[in-house]
PDB file of C-alpha atoms in Angstrom:
ATOM      1  CA  MET A 273      14.548  58.171 145.895  1.00 50.00           C
ATOM      2  CA  LYS A 274      13.855  61.919 145.983  1.00 47.00           C
ATOM      3  CA  GLN A 275      17.505  62.642 146.809  1.00 43.00           C
ATOM      4  CA  HIS A 276      18.682  60.537 143.901  1.00 50.00           C
ATOM      5  CA  LEU A 277      16.189  62.176 141.554  1.00 49.00           C
ATOM      6  CA  ALA A 278      17.310  65.562 142.738  1.00 44.00           C
ATOM      7  CA  ALA A 279      20.845  64.701 141.760  1.00 42.00           C
ATOM      8  CA  THR A 280      19.616  63.475 138.416  1.00 43.00           C
ATOM      9  CA  ALA A 281      17.210  66.237 137.471  1.00 44.00           C
ATOM     10  CA  LEU A 282      19.632  69.003 138.392  1.00 43.00           C
ATOM     11  CA  SER A 283      22.733  67.190 137.097  1.00 42.00           C
ATOM     12  CA  VAL A 284      24.288  67.962 140.470  1.00 33.00           C
ATOM     13  CA  SER A 285      28.058  68.108 140.628  1.00 29.00           C
ATOM     14  CA  LEU A 286      29.547  65.392 142.815  1.00 27.00           C
ATOM     15  CA  ALA A 287      32.142  67.815 144.093  1.00 27.00           C
ATOM     16  CA  THR A 288      29.544  70.304 145.300  1.00 27.00           C
ATOM     17  CA  ALA A 289      26.888  67.840 146.459  1.00 30.00           C
ATOM     18  CA  PRO A 290      28.611  65.135 148.535  1.00 25.00           C
ATOM     19  CA  ALA A 291      25.300  64.082 150.087  1.00 26.00           C
ATOM     20  CA  PHE A 292      24.354  62.211 146.952  1.00 28.00           C
ATOM     21  CA  ALA A 293      26.291  59.051 147.701  1.00 30.00           C
ATOM     22  CA  ASP A 294      24.654  57.029 144.931  1.00 42.00           C
ATOM     23  CA  ASP A 295      25.987  59.421 142.293  1.00 48.00           C
ATOM     24  CA  ARG A 296      29.533  59.082 143.634  1.00 50.00           C
ATOM     25  CA  LYS A 297      29.494  55.441 142.525  1.00 61.00           C
ATOM     26  CA  TYR A 298      29.453  56.560 138.884  1.00 62.00           C
ATOM     27  CA  PRO A 299      31.237  59.930 138.762  1.00 58.00           C
ATOM     28  CA  LEU A 300      31.274  62.050 135.639  1.00 55.00           C
ATOM     29  CA  ALA A 301      34.507  63.686 134.576  1.00 48.00           C
ATOM     30  CA  ASN A 302      32.758  66.982 133.864  1.00 53.00           C
ATOM     31  CA  PRO A 303      29.252  67.312 135.325  1.00 61.00           C
ATOM     32  CA  PRO A 304      27.625  69.839 132.967  1.00 69.00           C
ATOM     33  CA  VAL A 305      25.279  71.701 135.325  1.00 79.00           C
ATOM     34  CA  THR A 306      25.341  71.914 139.100  1.00 78.00           C
ATOM     35  CA  ALA A 307      22.576  72.864 141.498  1.00 80.00           C
ATOM     36  CA  GLN A 308      24.544  75.998 142.244  1.00 86.00           C
ATOM     37  CA  ASP A 309      24.650  76.818 138.521  1.00 90.00           C
ATOM     38  CA  MET A 310      20.896  76.599 138.340  1.00 91.00           C
ATOM     39  CA  MET A 311      20.412  78.756 141.417  1.00 93.00           C
ATOM     40  CA  SER A 312      22.825  81.366 140.066  1.00 96.00           C
ATOM     41  CA  VAL A 313      20.912  81.676 136.794  1.00 96.00           C
ATOM     42  CA  SER A 314      17.296  80.835 137.600  1.00 96.00           C
ATOM     43  CA  PRO A 315      16.213  80.382 141.223  1.00 96.00           C
ATOM     44  CA  ALA A 316      12.661  79.851 139.955  1.00 97.00           C
ATOM     45  CA  LEU A 317      13.789  76.968 137.730  1.00 94.00           C
ATOM     46  CA  ALA A 318      15.577  75.427 140.701  1.00 92.00           C
ATOM     47  CA  LYS A 319      12.406  75.787 142.775  1.00 93.00           C
ATOM     48  CA  TYR A 320      10.178  74.187 140.133  1.00 95.00           C
ATOM     49  CA  THR A 321      12.728  71.403 139.616  1.00 92.00           C
ATOM     50  CA  ASN A 322      12.603  70.506 143.297  1.00 91.00           C
ATOM     51  CA  THR A 323       8.875  70.961 143.866  1.00 94.00           C
ATOM     52  CA  ALA A 324       7.100  70.107 140.601  1.00 96.00           C
ATOM     53  CA  LEU A 325       9.582  67.779 138.892  1.00 94.00           C
ATOM     54  CA  ILE A 326      11.196  65.870 141.739  1.00 92.00           C
ATOM     55  CA  GLY A 327       8.603  66.332 144.452  1.00 93.00           C
ATOM     56  CA  ASP A 328       5.550  65.667 142.309  1.00 97.00           C
ATOM     57  CA  LEU A 329       5.944  64.353 138.744  1.00 97.00           C
ATOM     58  CA  TRP A 330       8.418  61.548 139.491  1.00 97.00           C
ATOM     59  CA  GLU A 331       6.347  60.484 142.510  1.00 96.00           C
ATOM     60  CA  ARG A 332       3.068  60.082 140.605  1.00 97.00           C
ATOM     61  CA  PRO A 333       1.677  56.514 140.605  1.00 96.00           C
ATOM     62  CA  GLY A 334       0.479  56.372 136.982  1.00 96.00           C
ATOM     63  CA  LEU A 335       3.749  54.915 135.668  1.00 98.00           C
ATOM     64  CA  THR A 336       6.504  52.845 137.207  1.00 98.00           C
ATOM     65  CA  PRO A 337       9.836  54.618 137.803  1.00 97.00           C
ATOM     66  CA  ARG A 338      11.259  52.389 135.066  1.00 98.00           C
ATOM     67  CA  ASP A 339       8.642  53.572 132.552  1.00 98.00           C
ATOM     68  CA  ARG A 340       9.246  57.196 133.507  1.00 98.00           C
ATOM     69  CA  SER A 341      12.958  56.694 132.881  1.00 98.00           C
ATOM     70  CA  VAL A 342      12.343  54.959 129.552  1.00 98.00           C
ATOM     71  CA  ILE A 343      10.098  57.822 128.415  1.00 98.00           C
ATOM     72  CA  THR A 344      12.499  60.498 129.644  1.00 98.00           C
ATOM     73  CA  VAL A 345      15.562  58.909 128.053  1.00 98.00           C
ATOM     74  CA  ALA A 346      13.691  58.494 124.774  1.00 98.00           C
ATOM     75  CA  ALA A 347      12.531  62.116 124.810  1.00 98.00           C
ATOM     76  CA  LEU A 348      16.046  63.406 125.506  1.00 98.00           C
ATOM     77  CA  ILE A 349      17.564  61.299 122.706  1.00 98.00           C
ATOM     78  CA  ALA A 350      14.780  62.223 120.293  1.00 98.00           C
ATOM     79  CA  ARG A 351      15.416  65.911 120.957  1.00 98.00           C
ATOM     80  CA  ASN A 352      19.216  65.473 121.168  1.00 97.00           C
ATOM     81  CA  GLN A 353      19.344  67.205 124.557  1.00 95.00           C
ATOM     82  CA  THR A 354      22.731  65.833 125.516  1.00 94.00           C
ATOM     83  CA  VAL A 355      23.277  67.826 128.718  1.00 91.00           C
ATOM     84  CA  GLU A 356      20.871  65.523 130.578  1.00 92.00           C
ATOM     85  CA  PHE A 357      21.993  62.226 128.997  1.00 95.00           C
ATOM     86  CA  ALA A 358      24.478  61.001 131.587  1.00 93.00           C
ATOM     87  CA  HIS A 359      22.347  61.450 134.674  1.00 89.00           C
ATOM     88  CA  HIS A 360      19.195  60.108 133.061  1.00 94.00           C
ATOM     89  CA  PHE A 361      21.039  57.108 131.620  1.00 96.00           C
ATOM     90  CA  ASN A 362      22.307  56.369 135.130  1.00 94.00           C
ATOM     91  CA  LEU A 363      18.868  56.898 136.642  1.00 94.00           C
ATOM     92  CA  ALA A 364      17.301  54.592 134.061  1.00 97.00           C
ATOM     93  CA  LEU A 365      19.788  51.859 134.972  1.00 97.00           C
ATOM     94  CA  ASP A 366      19.075  52.432 138.667  1.00 96.00           C
ATOM     95  CA  ASN A 367      15.340  52.222 137.933  1.00 97.00           C
ATOM     96  CA  GLY A 368      15.618  48.769 136.378  1.00 98.00           C
ATOM     97  CA  VAL A 369      16.453  49.389 132.731  1.00 98.00           C
ATOM     98  CA  LYS A 370      19.116  46.858 131.764  1.00 98.00           C
ATOM     99  CA  PRO A 371      22.270  47.984 129.930  1.00 98.00           C
ATOM    100  CA  SER A 372      21.178  45.801 127.013  1.00 98.00           C
ATOM    101  CA  GLU A 373      17.822  47.592 126.964  1.00 98.00           C
ATOM    102  CA  LEU A 374      19.421  51.045 127.026  1.00 98.00           C
ATOM    103  CA  SER A 375      21.606  49.887 124.146  1.00 98.00           C
ATOM    104  CA  GLU A 376      18.509  48.805 122.205  1.00 99.00           C
ATOM    105  CA  ILE A 377      16.692  52.066 122.986  1.00 99.00           C
ATOM    106  CA  ILE A 378      19.565  53.973 121.385  1.00 99.00           C
ATOM    107  CA  THR A 379      19.565  51.667 118.355  1.00 98.00           C
ATOM    108  CA  HIS A 380      15.810  51.893 117.898  1.00 98.00           C
ATOM    109  CA  LEU A 381      15.775  55.672 118.138  1.00 98.00           C
ATOM    110  CA  ALA A 382      18.366  55.962 115.377  1.00 98.00           C
ATOM    111  CA  PHE A 383      15.485  55.029 113.063  1.00 98.00           C
ATOM    112  CA  TYR A 384      12.887  57.308 114.675  1.00 98.00           C
ATOM    113  CA  SER A 385      14.907  60.409 115.526  1.00 98.00           C
ATOM    114  CA  GLY A 386      17.942  60.110 113.263  1.00 98.00           C
ATOM    115  CA  TRP A 387      21.387  58.533 113.268  1.00 98.00           C
ATOM    116  CA  ALA A 388      23.165  61.591 114.673  1.00 98.00           C
ATOM    117  CA  ASN A 389      20.918  61.614 117.739  1.00 98.00           C
ATOM    118  CA  ALA A 390      21.772  57.973 118.384  1.00 98.00           C
ATOM    119  CA  THR A 391      25.503  58.515 117.964  1.00 98.00           C
ATOM    120  CA  ALA A 392      25.318  61.472 120.361  1.00 97.00           C
ATOM    121  CA  ALA A 393      23.737  59.098 122.887  1.00 98.00           C
ATOM    122  CA  VAL A 394      26.487  56.533 122.248  1.00 98.00           C
ATOM    123  CA  ALA A 395      29.142  59.152 123.049  1.00 96.00           C
ATOM    124  CA  VAL A 396      27.670  59.565 126.547  1.00 95.00           C
ATOM    125  CA  ALA A 397      26.468  56.005 127.184  1.00 97.00           C
ATOM    126  CA  LYS A 398      29.948  54.567 126.602  1.00 96.00           C
ATOM    127  CA  ASP A 399      31.250  56.524 129.604  1.00 94.00           C
ATOM    128  CA  VAL A 400      28.221  55.589 131.731  1.00 95.00           C
ATOM    129  CA  PHE A 401      28.749  51.922 130.852  1.00 97.00           C
ATOM    130  CA  ALA A 402      32.501  52.133 131.514  1.00 95.00           C
ATOM    131  CA  ALA A 403      31.932  53.686 134.959  1.00 94.00           C
ATOM    132  CA  ARG A 404      29.532  50.857 135.823  1.00 95.00           C
ATOM    133  CA  GLY A 405      31.751  48.110 134.434  1.00 96.00           C
ATOM    134  CA  VAL A 406      29.287  47.188 131.698  1.00 97.00           C
ATOM    135  CA  GLY A 407      31.161  45.071 129.181  1.00 97.00           C
ATOM    136  CA  PRO A 408      30.303  43.492 125.831  1.00 97.00           C
ATOM    137  CA  ASP A 409      28.781  40.476 127.580  1.00 97.00           C
ATOM    138  CA  LYS A 410      25.990  42.754 128.896  1.00 98.00           C
ATOM    139  CA  LEU A 411      25.092  44.129 125.476  1.00 98.00           C
ATOM    140  CA  PRO A 412      22.729  42.667 122.854  1.00 98.00           C
ATOM    141  CA  GLU A 413      24.126  40.792 119.883  1.00 97.00           C
ATOM    142  CA  ALA A 414      24.437  42.691 116.630  1.00 98.00           C
ATOM    143  CA  SER A 415      22.496  39.984 114.793  1.00 98.00           C
ATOM    144  CA  PRO A 416      20.380  37.948 117.246  1.00 98.00           C
ATOM    145  CA  SER A 417      17.653  35.464 116.456  1.00 98.00           C
ATOM    146  CA  LEU A 418      14.633  37.648 115.799  1.00 98.00           C
ATOM    147  CA  LEU A 419      11.203  37.431 117.408  1.00 98.00           C
ATOM    148  CA  PRO A 420       8.520  35.773 115.272  1.00 97.00           C
ATOM    149  CA  LEU A 421       6.676  38.023 112.850  1.00 97.00           C
ATOM    150  CA  ASP A 422       2.885  38.205 113.019  1.00 94.00           C
ATOM    151  CA  GLY A 423       2.405  37.814 109.287  1.00 93.00           C
ATOM    152  CA  GLU A 424      -1.311  38.568 109.286  1.00 92.00           C
ATOM    153  CA  LYS A 425      -0.956  41.876 111.111  1.00 90.00           C
ATOM    154  CA  ASP A 426       2.141  42.849 109.164  1.00 96.00           C
ATOM    155  CA  ALA A 427       0.489  42.193 105.804  1.00 96.00           C
ATOM    156  CA  SER A 428      -1.935  45.061 106.356  1.00 94.00           C
ATOM    157  CA  ARG A 429       0.855  47.421 107.376  1.00 95.00           C
ATOM    158  CA  GLN A 430       2.982  46.415 104.401  1.00 97.00           C
ATOM    159  CA  SER A 431       0.079  46.844 101.994  1.00 97.00           C
ATOM    160  CA  THR A 432      -0.467  50.388 103.267  1.00 96.00           C
ATOM    161  CA  VAL A 433       3.203  51.206 102.768  1.00 97.00           C
ATOM    162  CA  GLU A 434       3.142  49.784  99.239  1.00 97.00           C
ATOM    163  CA  GLN A 435       0.120  51.897  98.343  1.00 97.00           C
ATOM    164  CA  THR A 436       1.113  55.163 100.010  1.00 97.00           C
ATOM    165  CA  VAL A 437       4.910  55.198 100.035  1.00 98.00           C
ATOM    166  CA  THR A 438       6.211  53.106  97.138  1.00 98.00           C
ATOM    167  CA  PRO A 439       4.886  55.371  94.342  1.00 98.00           C
ATOM    168  CA  THR A 440       6.773  58.331  95.782  1.00 98.00           C
ATOM    169  CA  SER A 441       9.837  56.691  97.327  1.00 98.00           C
ATOM    170  CA  PRO A 442      10.502  53.014  96.587  1.00 98.00           C
ATOM    171  CA  GLY A 443      13.671  53.256  98.675  1.00 98.00           C
ATOM    172  CA  VAL A 444      11.790  54.340 101.804  1.00 98.00           C
ATOM    173  CA  ALA A 445       9.264  51.551 101.235  1.00 98.00           C
ATOM    174  CA  HIS A 446      12.081  49.025 100.797  1.00 98.00           C
ATOM    175  CA  PHE A 447      13.763  49.881 104.097  1.00 98.00           C
ATOM    176  CA  THR A 448      10.443  50.285 105.944  1.00 98.00           C
ATOM    177  CA  ASN A 449       9.065  46.898 104.953  1.00 98.00           C
ATOM    178  CA  GLY A 450      12.369  45.090 105.327  1.00 98.00           C
ATOM    179  CA  LEU A 451      14.916  46.580 107.690  1.00 98.00           C
ATOM    180  CA  LEU A 452      12.581  48.480 110.022  1.00 98.00           C
ATOM    181  CA  PHE A 453       9.607  46.177 110.562  1.00 98.00           C
ATOM    182  CA  LYS A 454      11.177  42.793 109.753  1.00 98.00           C
ATOM    183  CA  ASP A 455      14.415  43.357 111.601  1.00 98.00           C
ATOM    184  CA  VAL A 456      14.621  46.281 114.069  1.00 98.00           C
ATOM    185  CA  TRP A 457      11.120  45.790 115.511  1.00 98.00           C
ATOM    186  CA  LEU A 458      11.791  42.065 115.938  1.00 98.00           C
ATOM    187  CA  ARG A 459      15.037  42.368 117.876  1.00 98.00           C
ATOM    188  CA  PRO A 460      14.581  40.536 121.208  1.00 98.00           C
ATOM    189  CA  GLY A 461      16.674  42.876 123.358  1.00 98.00           C
ATOM    190  CA  LEU A 462      13.740  45.193 124.025  1.00 98.00           C
ATOM    191  CA  ALA A 463      10.137  44.139 124.651  1.00 98.00           C
ATOM    192  CA  PRO A 464       7.638  45.209 121.953  1.00 98.00           C
ATOM    193  CA  ARG A 465       5.830  47.276 124.598  1.00 98.00           C
ATOM    194  CA  ASP A 466       9.000  49.264 125.284  1.00 98.00           C
ATOM    195  CA  ARG A 467       9.725  49.709 121.575  1.00 98.00           C
ATOM    196  CA  SER A 468       6.254  51.145 121.140  1.00 98.00           C
ATOM    197  CA  LEU A 469       6.634  53.351 124.210  1.00 98.00           C
ATOM    198  CA  ILE A 470       9.858  54.941 122.983  1.00 98.00           C
ATOM    199  CA  THR A 471       8.535  55.277 119.436  1.00 99.00           C
ATOM    200  CA  VAL A 472       5.414  57.169 120.535  1.00 99.00           C
ATOM    201  CA  THR A 473       7.554  59.233 122.904  1.00 98.00           C
ATOM    202  CA  SER A 474       9.918  60.163 120.076  1.00 98.00           C
ATOM    203  CA  LEU A 475       7.071  61.178 117.793  1.00 98.00           C
ATOM    204  CA  ILE A 476       5.400  63.390 120.401  1.00 98.00           C
ATOM    205  CA  ALA A 477       8.702  64.859 121.603  1.00 98.00           C
ATOM    206  CA  ASN A 478       9.499  65.992 118.068  1.00 98.00           C
ATOM    207  CA  GLY A 479       5.987  67.200 117.257  1.00 98.00           C
ATOM    208  CA  GLN A 480       5.400  64.481 114.637  1.00 97.00           C
ATOM    209  CA  VAL A 481       1.756  63.841 115.437  1.00 97.00           C
ATOM    210  CA  ALA A 482       0.868  62.440 112.000  1.00 97.00           C
ATOM    211  CA  GLN A 483       2.441  59.114 112.966  1.00 97.00           C
ATOM    212  CA  VAL A 484       0.999  58.932 116.483  1.00 98.00           C
ATOM    213  CA  THR A 485      -2.312  57.281 115.555  1.00 98.00           C
ATOM    214  CA  TYR A 486      -0.681  54.212 114.023  1.00 97.00           C
ATOM    215  CA  HIS A 487       2.041  53.859 116.629  1.00 98.00           C
ATOM    216  CA  LEU A 488      -0.168  54.505 119.659  1.00 98.00           C
ATOM    217  CA  ASN A 489      -2.587  51.842 118.442  1.00 98.00           C
ATOM    218  CA  ARG A 490       0.388  49.525 118.012  1.00 97.00           C
ATOM    219  CA  ALA A 491       1.588  50.476 121.504  1.00 98.00           C
ATOM    220  CA  MET A 492      -1.774  49.595 123.004  1.00 98.00           C
ATOM    221  CA  ASP A 493      -1.800  46.320 121.083  1.00 97.00           C
ATOM    222  CA  ASN A 494       1.614  45.733 122.674  1.00 98.00           C
ATOM    223  CA  GLY A 495       0.294  46.274 126.201  1.00 98.00           C
ATOM    224  CA  ILE A 496       0.267  50.018 126.911  1.00 98.00           C
ATOM    225  CA  LYS A 497      -2.871  50.843 128.923  1.00 98.00           C
ATOM    226  CA  PRO A 498      -4.940  53.999 128.293  1.00 98.00           C
ATOM    227  CA  GLU A 499      -4.045  55.350 131.732  1.00 98.00           C
ATOM    228  CA  GLU A 500      -0.348  54.799 130.975  1.00 98.00           C
ATOM    229  CA  ALA A 501      -0.672  56.652 127.676  1.00 98.00           C
ATOM    230  CA  SER A 502      -2.303  59.481 129.608  1.00 98.00           C
ATOM    231  CA  GLU A 503       0.500  59.631 132.151  1.00 98.00           C
ATOM    232  CA  MET A 504       3.096  59.441 129.367  1.00 98.00           C
ATOM    233  CA  LEU A 505       1.742  62.796 128.182  1.00 98.00           C
ATOM    234  CA  THR A 506       2.149  64.198 131.692  1.00 98.00           C
ATOM    235  CA  GLN A 507       5.797  63.111 131.810  1.00 98.00           C
ATOM    236  CA  LEU A 508       6.429  64.520 128.346  1.00 98.00           C
ATOM    237  CA  ALA A 509       4.947  67.903 129.226  1.00 98.00           C
ATOM    238  CA  PHE A 510       8.028  68.471 131.381  1.00 98.00           C
ATOM    239  CA  TYR A 511      10.612  66.815 129.122  1.00 98.00           C
ATOM    240  CA  ALA A 512       9.338  67.758 125.653  1.00 98.00           C
ATOM    241  CA  GLY A 513       7.354  70.890 126.484  1.00 98.00           C
ATOM    242  CA  TRP A 514       3.666  71.718 126.785  1.00 98.00           C
ATOM    243  CA  PRO A 515       3.157  72.683 123.090  1.00 98.00           C
ATOM    244  CA  ASN A 516       4.244  69.258 121.827  1.00 98.00           C
ATOM    245  CA  VAL A 517       1.954  67.552 124.312  1.00 98.00           C
ATOM    246  CA  PHE A 518      -1.007  69.791 123.516  1.00 98.00           C
ATOM    247  CA  SER A 519      -0.509  69.079 119.815  1.00 98.00           C
ATOM    248  CA  ALA A 520      -0.614  65.350 120.536  1.00 98.00           C
ATOM    249  CA  LEU A 521      -3.532  65.407 122.977  1.00 98.00           C
ATOM    250  CA  PRO A 522      -6.380  65.351 120.392  1.00 98.00           C
ATOM    251  CA  VAL A 523      -4.718  62.466 118.546  1.00 98.00           C
ATOM    252  CA  VAL A 524      -4.188  60.455 121.727  1.00 98.00           C
ATOM    253  CA  LYS A 525      -7.782  61.133 122.805  1.00 98.00           C
ATOM    254  CA  ASP A 526      -9.090  59.972 119.424  1.00 98.00           C
ATOM    255  CA  VAL A 527      -7.099  56.729 119.581  1.00 98.00           C
ATOM    256  CA  ILE A 528      -8.234  55.943 123.113  1.00 98.00           C
ATOM    257  CA  ASP A 529     -11.867  56.796 122.357  1.00 97.00           C
ATOM    258  CA  LYS A 530     -11.924  54.511 119.317  1.00 97.00           C
ATOM    259  CA  ARG A 531     -10.269  51.524 120.989  1.00 96.00           C
ATOM    260  CA  PRO A 532     -12.611  48.670 121.869  1.00 89.00           C
ATOM    261  CA  SER A 533     -13.579  48.695 125.556  1.00 76.00           C
TER     262      SER A 533
END
C-alpha cells in the first residue's frame, strides 16, 4: 500500500521507478513529475511527501482509503490541479471507487467547481479509463431513473432559495430548484453520502465557507460522522492547504456542536 501511494503521491515515472509494478498496469504516456524531478527541485518536499503524506496521513484510521481518495480527487478537481489527476484517479479506482462513481464525481463537481474543471478532469479520466479497459457499459446512464425526492425536506430548502435567491437572480433559482436538487442530487450513480462528501470538500478546497454550514449538515444527514468530518479536514490540509482548512474549522466546529447528540 505504501509503495503504491508513493508512486501516486509523487507521480513517479514508470520508466524511472520499475519497482512500482501496480503502476505499470496502467502506464501514462507522459508522467508529469517523477520522484527524481522532486528531489532535484525540493529534497524537503520529497522528504515530507514520503514521511508525512505517505507514511502518516494516508495510513491514519479516521477514514477508509476509499474516502481519502474520494476527498483527494474532489479537492484536485475543485482546484483544477491537473498534474495529479491521473495518479489519483488510478489510486481511487484501486481503492474501491467504481468507474461509474468517478464519472459521477466529475459530473457533480461541474456544478460545484465549474464546467471547465470538470472537462479538464474528463481529458485525463478518458485516458485512465482507456488504459483500464473501462467501456461505456461501466459508465452511468445519461438519464437514469432518479432516486426518490424527500419532498418534506426539500420544501424547506426550496422555500429558502425562493426567498433569498429568486429576487436577485430568478435564473439561478430556477436551475437550483430544478436541475441541481431535483436531478443531479438524485442521480443513483453516486450515494448521497458521497455527493455530500465531495460537495463539502469542493467548498472547503476553494475557500467557500459560506456554503459549508448547509452542506455539512446535509452531509451528516446523509451519513457522514463527526469524526469523519474532522478527518476530512486533516486530509484537506495537505491537498487544499492549511489556510482553507483553518478558514473552515470554525464553521465545521459550529455545525458539529449544534447537531443533536
